Amino acid sequence: MEAPNVKGKNAMQNILIAADIPPLIATILRPWINRAETATYGMGEIVTADAKSATNSLRRRLVLTPAMEIAIDAAETASVALARSLSQADAIDTPPRSPALTALLELIKTLRGARPSESTVSLGLGW
């Protein structure tokens, strides 16, 4: 996958569709990616909440490798940086959006080989 075109509307959503990852993972990531792509001034708390919700779900639903943990942490950190910039009185949302989307792209690539956790399988949510 190439770096995201952060200027194209819903570019990351299109990458997520083409990423060939299990539907459960796509469902977890979709709100986070949407928020990172579209959030504007004053939406920092929502970006943070979506990032934390998604990372908690990924940790609960997947058997994580060290590379996956690193990618999850990096994407969450970049999203929180975006959220902070959107919460500032003089918010300029363009500079940190690209790092957040790039970190999410790396997370998508890393999660391609993810396996469901035992609890996920026991709920019938495995793949």
PDB file of C-alpha atoms in Angstrom:
ATOM      1  CA  MET A   1       0.000   0.000   0.000  1.00  0.00           C
ATOM      2  CA  GLU A   2       1.117   3.519  -0.728  1.00  0.00           C
ATOM      3  CA  ALA A   3       0.943   6.483   1.606  1.00  0.00           C
ATOM      4  CA  PRO A   4      -2.588   7.843   1.864  1.00  0.00           C
ATOM      5  CA  ASN A   5      -3.767  10.757  -0.214  1.00  0.00           C
ATOM      6  CA  VAL A   6      -4.827  12.804   2.777  1.00  0.00           C
ATOM      7  CA  LYS A   7      -6.432  15.424   0.551  1.00  0.00           C
ATOM      8  CA  GLY A   8      -8.861  13.018  -1.106  1.00  0.00           C
ATOM      9  CA  LYS A   9     -12.234  12.684   0.545  1.00  0.00           C
ATOM     10  CA  ASN A  10     -12.431   9.396   2.471  1.00  0.00           C
ATOM     11  CA  ALA A  11      -9.146   8.172   0.997  1.00  0.00           C
ATOM     12  CA  MET A  12      -8.433   6.029   4.037  1.00  0.00           C
ATOM     13  CA  GLN A  13     -11.897   4.477   3.967  1.00  0.00           C
ATOM     14  CA  ASN A  14     -11.180   3.354   0.405  1.00  0.00           C
ATOM     15  CA  ILE A  15      -7.826   1.925   1.494  1.00  0.00           C
ATOM     16  CA  LEU A  16      -9.568   0.081   4.330  1.00  0.00           C
ATOM     17  CA  ILE A  17     -12.037  -1.468   1.877  1.00  0.00           C
ATOM     18  CA  ALA A  18      -9.206  -2.635  -0.388  1.00  0.00           C
ATOM     19  CA  ALA A  19      -6.956  -3.819   2.454  1.00  0.00           C
ATOM     20  CA  ASP A  20      -8.215  -7.400   2.575  1.00  0.00           C
ATOM     21  CA  ILE A  21      -8.503  -7.511   6.351  1.00  0.00           C
ATOM     22  CA  PRO A  22     -11.161  -9.444   8.274  1.00  0.00           C
ATOM     23  CA  PRO A  23     -14.535  -7.661   8.522  1.00  0.00           C
ATOM     24  CA  LEU A  24     -14.368  -7.453  12.326  1.00  0.00           C
ATOM     25  CA  ILE A  25     -11.085  -5.537  12.166  1.00  0.00           C
ATOM     26  CA  ALA A  26     -12.486  -3.223   9.486  1.00  0.00           C
ATOM     27  CA  THR A  27     -15.555  -2.606  11.652  1.00  0.00           C
ATOM     28  CA  ILE A  28     -13.347  -1.683  14.615  1.00  0.00           C
ATOM     29  CA  LEU A  29     -11.126   0.639  12.565  1.00  0.00           C
ATOM     30  CA  ARG A  30     -13.787   2.375  10.449  1.00  0.00           C
ATOM     31  CA  PRO A  31     -15.023   4.964  13.022  1.00  0.00           C
ATOM     32  CA  TRP A  32     -11.464   5.784  14.093  1.00  0.00           C
ATOM     33  CA  ILE A  33     -10.302   6.294  10.521  1.00  0.00           C
ATOM     34  CA  ASN A  34     -13.381   8.328   9.640  1.00  0.00           C
ATOM     35  CA  ARG A  35     -12.822  10.614  12.607  1.00  0.00           C
ATOM     36  CA  ALA A  36      -9.108  11.054  11.848  1.00  0.00           C
ATOM     37  CA  GLU A  37      -9.986  11.983   8.253  1.00  0.00           C
ATOM     38  CA  THR A  38     -12.812  14.391   8.961  1.00  0.00           C
ATOM     39  CA  ALA A  39     -12.439  15.872  12.453  1.00  0.00           C
ATOM     40  CA  THR A  40     -12.299  19.634  12.674  1.00  0.00           C
ATOM     41  CA  TYR A  41     -11.704  22.277  15.321  1.00  0.00           C
ATOM     42  CA  GLY A  42     -13.262  21.368  18.659  1.00  0.00           C
ATOM     43  CA  MET A  43     -13.507  17.623  17.958  1.00  0.00           C
ATOM     44  CA  GLY A  44     -10.354  16.580  19.817  1.00  0.00           C
ATOM     45  CA  GLU A  45     -12.176  14.681  22.564  1.00  0.00           C
ATOM     46  CA  ILE A  46     -14.115  12.682  19.987  1.00  0.00           C
ATOM     47  CA  VAL A  47     -10.932  11.762  18.092  1.00  0.00           C
ATOM     48  CA  THR A  48      -9.326  10.593  21.340  1.00  0.00           C
ATOM     49  CA  ALA A  49     -12.409   8.605  22.362  1.00  0.00           C
ATOM     50  CA  ASP A  50     -12.612   6.845  18.984  1.00  0.00           C
ATOM     51  CA  ALA A  51      -8.891   6.027  19.047  1.00  0.00           C
ATOM     52  CA  LYS A  52      -9.017   4.624  22.574  1.00  0.00           C
ATOM     53  CA  SER A  53     -12.181   2.630  21.883  1.00  0.00           C
ATOM     54  CA  ALA A  54     -10.659   1.073  18.769  1.00  0.00           C
ATOM     55  CA  THR A  55      -7.336   0.258  20.417  1.00  0.00           C
ATOM     56  CA  ASN A  56      -9.099  -1.366  23.368  1.00  0.00           C
ATOM     57  CA  SER A  57     -11.230  -3.437  20.991  1.00  0.00           C
ATOM     58  CA  LEU A  58      -8.213  -4.516  18.937  1.00  0.00           C
ATOM     59  CA  ARG A  59      -6.365  -5.601  22.076  1.00  0.00           C
ATOM     60  CA  ARG A  60      -9.391  -7.566  23.267  1.00  0.00           C
ATOM     61  CA  ARG A  61     -10.340  -9.165  19.938  1.00  0.00           C
ATOM     62  CA  LEU A  62      -6.936 -10.115  18.476  1.00  0.00           C
ATOM     63  CA  VAL A  63      -3.889 -12.182  19.301  1.00  0.00           C
ATOM     64  CA  LEU A  64      -1.327  -9.408  19.054  1.00  0.00           C
ATOM     65  CA  THR A  65       2.263  -9.697  17.928  1.00  0.00           C
ATOM     66  CA  PRO A  66       4.871  -7.178  19.096  1.00  0.00           C
ATOM     67  CA  ALA A  67       4.673  -5.483  15.673  1.00  0.00           C
ATOM     68  CA  MET A  68       0.900  -5.124  16.046  1.00  0.00           C
ATOM     69  CA  GLU A  69       1.289  -3.650  19.543  1.00  0.00           C
ATOM     70  CA  ILE A  70       3.804  -1.126  18.218  1.00  0.00           C
ATOM     71  CA  ALA A  71       1.535  -0.180  15.298  1.00  0.00           C
ATOM     72  CA  ILE A  72      -1.485   0.199  17.594  1.00  0.00           C
ATOM     73  CA  ASP A  73       0.476   2.401  19.999  1.00  0.00           C
ATOM     74  CA  ALA A  74       1.876   4.535  17.162  1.00  0.00           C
ATOM     75  CA  ALA A  75      -1.556   5.072  15.591  1.00  0.00           C
ATOM     76  CA  GLU A  76      -3.100   5.953  18.937  1.00  0.00           C
ATOM     77  CA  THR A  77      -0.276   8.379  19.762  1.00  0.00           C
ATOM     78  CA  ALA A  78      -0.583  10.095  16.376  1.00  0.00           C
ATOM     79  CA  SER A  79      -4.365  10.336  16.754  1.00  0.00           C
ATOM     80  CA  VAL A  80      -4.042  11.852  20.223  1.00  0.00           C
ATOM     81  CA  ALA A  81      -1.600  14.423  18.793  1.00  0.00           C
ATOM     82  CA  LEU A  82      -4.194  15.265  16.138  1.00  0.00           C
ATOM     83  CA  ALA A  83      -6.850  15.517  18.855  1.00  0.00           C
ATOM     84  CA  ARG A  84      -4.718  17.908  20.902  1.00  0.00           C
ATOM     85  CA  SER A  85      -4.192  20.172  17.919  1.00  0.00           C
ATOM     86  CA  LEU A  86      -7.928  20.223  17.199  1.00  0.00           C
ATOM     87  CA  SER A  87      -8.653  21.212  20.792  1.00  0.00           C
ATOM     88  CA  GLN A  88      -6.373  24.251  20.793  1.00  0.00           C
ATOM     89  CA  ALA A  89      -7.878  27.698  20.449  1.00  0.00           C
ATOM     90  CA  ASP A  90      -5.736  28.407  17.386  1.00  0.00           C
ATOM     91  CA  ALA A  91      -6.228  24.957  15.865  1.00  0.00           C
ATOM     92  CA  ILE A  92      -4.685  24.190  12.511  1.00  0.00           C
ATOM     93  CA  ASP A  93      -5.772  20.661  11.705  1.00  0.00           C
ATOM     94  CA  THR A  94      -3.703  20.016   8.579  1.00  0.00           C
ATOM     95  CA  PRO A  95      -0.173  19.331   9.900  1.00  0.00           C
ATOM     96  CA  PRO A  96      -0.916  16.474  12.333  1.00  0.00           C
ATOM     97  CA  ARG A  97      -3.587  14.819  10.173  1.00  0.00           C
ATOM     98  CA  SER A  98      -1.049  13.311   7.781  1.00  0.00           C
ATOM     99  CA  PRO A  99       0.995  11.601  10.544  1.00  0.00           C
ATOM    100  CA  ALA A 100      -2.218  10.223  12.073  1.00  0.00           C
ATOM    101  CA  LEU A 101      -3.413   8.823   8.744  1.00  0.00           C
ATOM    102  CA  THR A 102       0.028   7.418   7.933  1.00  0.00           C
ATOM    103  CA  ALA A 103       0.132   5.650  11.311  1.00  0.00           C
ATOM    104  CA  LEU A 104      -3.345   4.243  10.667  1.00  0.00           C
ATOM    105  CA  LEU A 105      -2.204   3.025   7.253  1.00  0.00           C
ATOM    106  CA  GLU A 106       0.725   1.217   8.872  1.00  0.00           C
ATOM    107  CA  LEU A 107      -1.673  -0.287  11.407  1.00  0.00           C
ATOM    108  CA  ILE A 108      -3.914  -1.591   8.619  1.00  0.00           C
ATOM    109  CA  LYS A 109      -0.917  -3.188   6.900  1.00  0.00           C
ATOM    110  CA  THR A 110       0.243  -4.772  10.154  1.00  0.00           C
ATOM    111  CA  LEU A 111      -3.202  -6.176  10.976  1.00  0.00           C
ATOM    112  CA  ARG A 112      -3.526  -8.076   7.692  1.00  0.00           C
ATOM    113  CA  GLY A 113      -2.188 -11.229   9.329  1.00  0.00           C
ATOM    114  CA  ALA A 114      -4.077 -10.847  12.605  1.00  0.00           C
ATOM    115  CA  ARG A 115      -5.680 -13.828  14.296  1.00  0.00           C
ATOM    116  CA  PRO A 116      -8.777 -13.660  16.498  1.00  0.00           C
ATOM    117  CA  SER A 117      -8.384 -14.091  20.256  1.00  0.00           C
ATOM    118  CA  GLU A 118      -9.981 -17.055  22.023  1.00  0.00           C
ATOM    119  CA  SER A 119     -12.754 -14.839  23.390  1.00  0.00           C
ATOM    120  CA  THR A 120     -13.462 -13.533  19.890  1.00  0.00           C
ATOM    121  CA  VAL A 121     -13.698 -17.064  18.508  1.00  0.00           C
ATOM    122  CA  SER A 122     -15.910 -18.178  21.411  1.00  0.00           C
ATOM    123  CA  LEU A 123     -18.349 -15.392  20.511  1.00  0.00           C
ATOM    124  CA  GLY A 124     -18.460 -16.574  16.907  1.00  0.00           C
ATOM    125  CA  LEU A 125     -16.686 -13.452  15.668  1.00  0.00           C
ATOM    126  CA  GLY A 126     -13.579 -15.185  14.326  1.00  0.00           C
ATOM    127  CA  TRP A 127     -12.607 -15.565  10.717  1.00  0.00           C
TER     128      TRP A 127
END
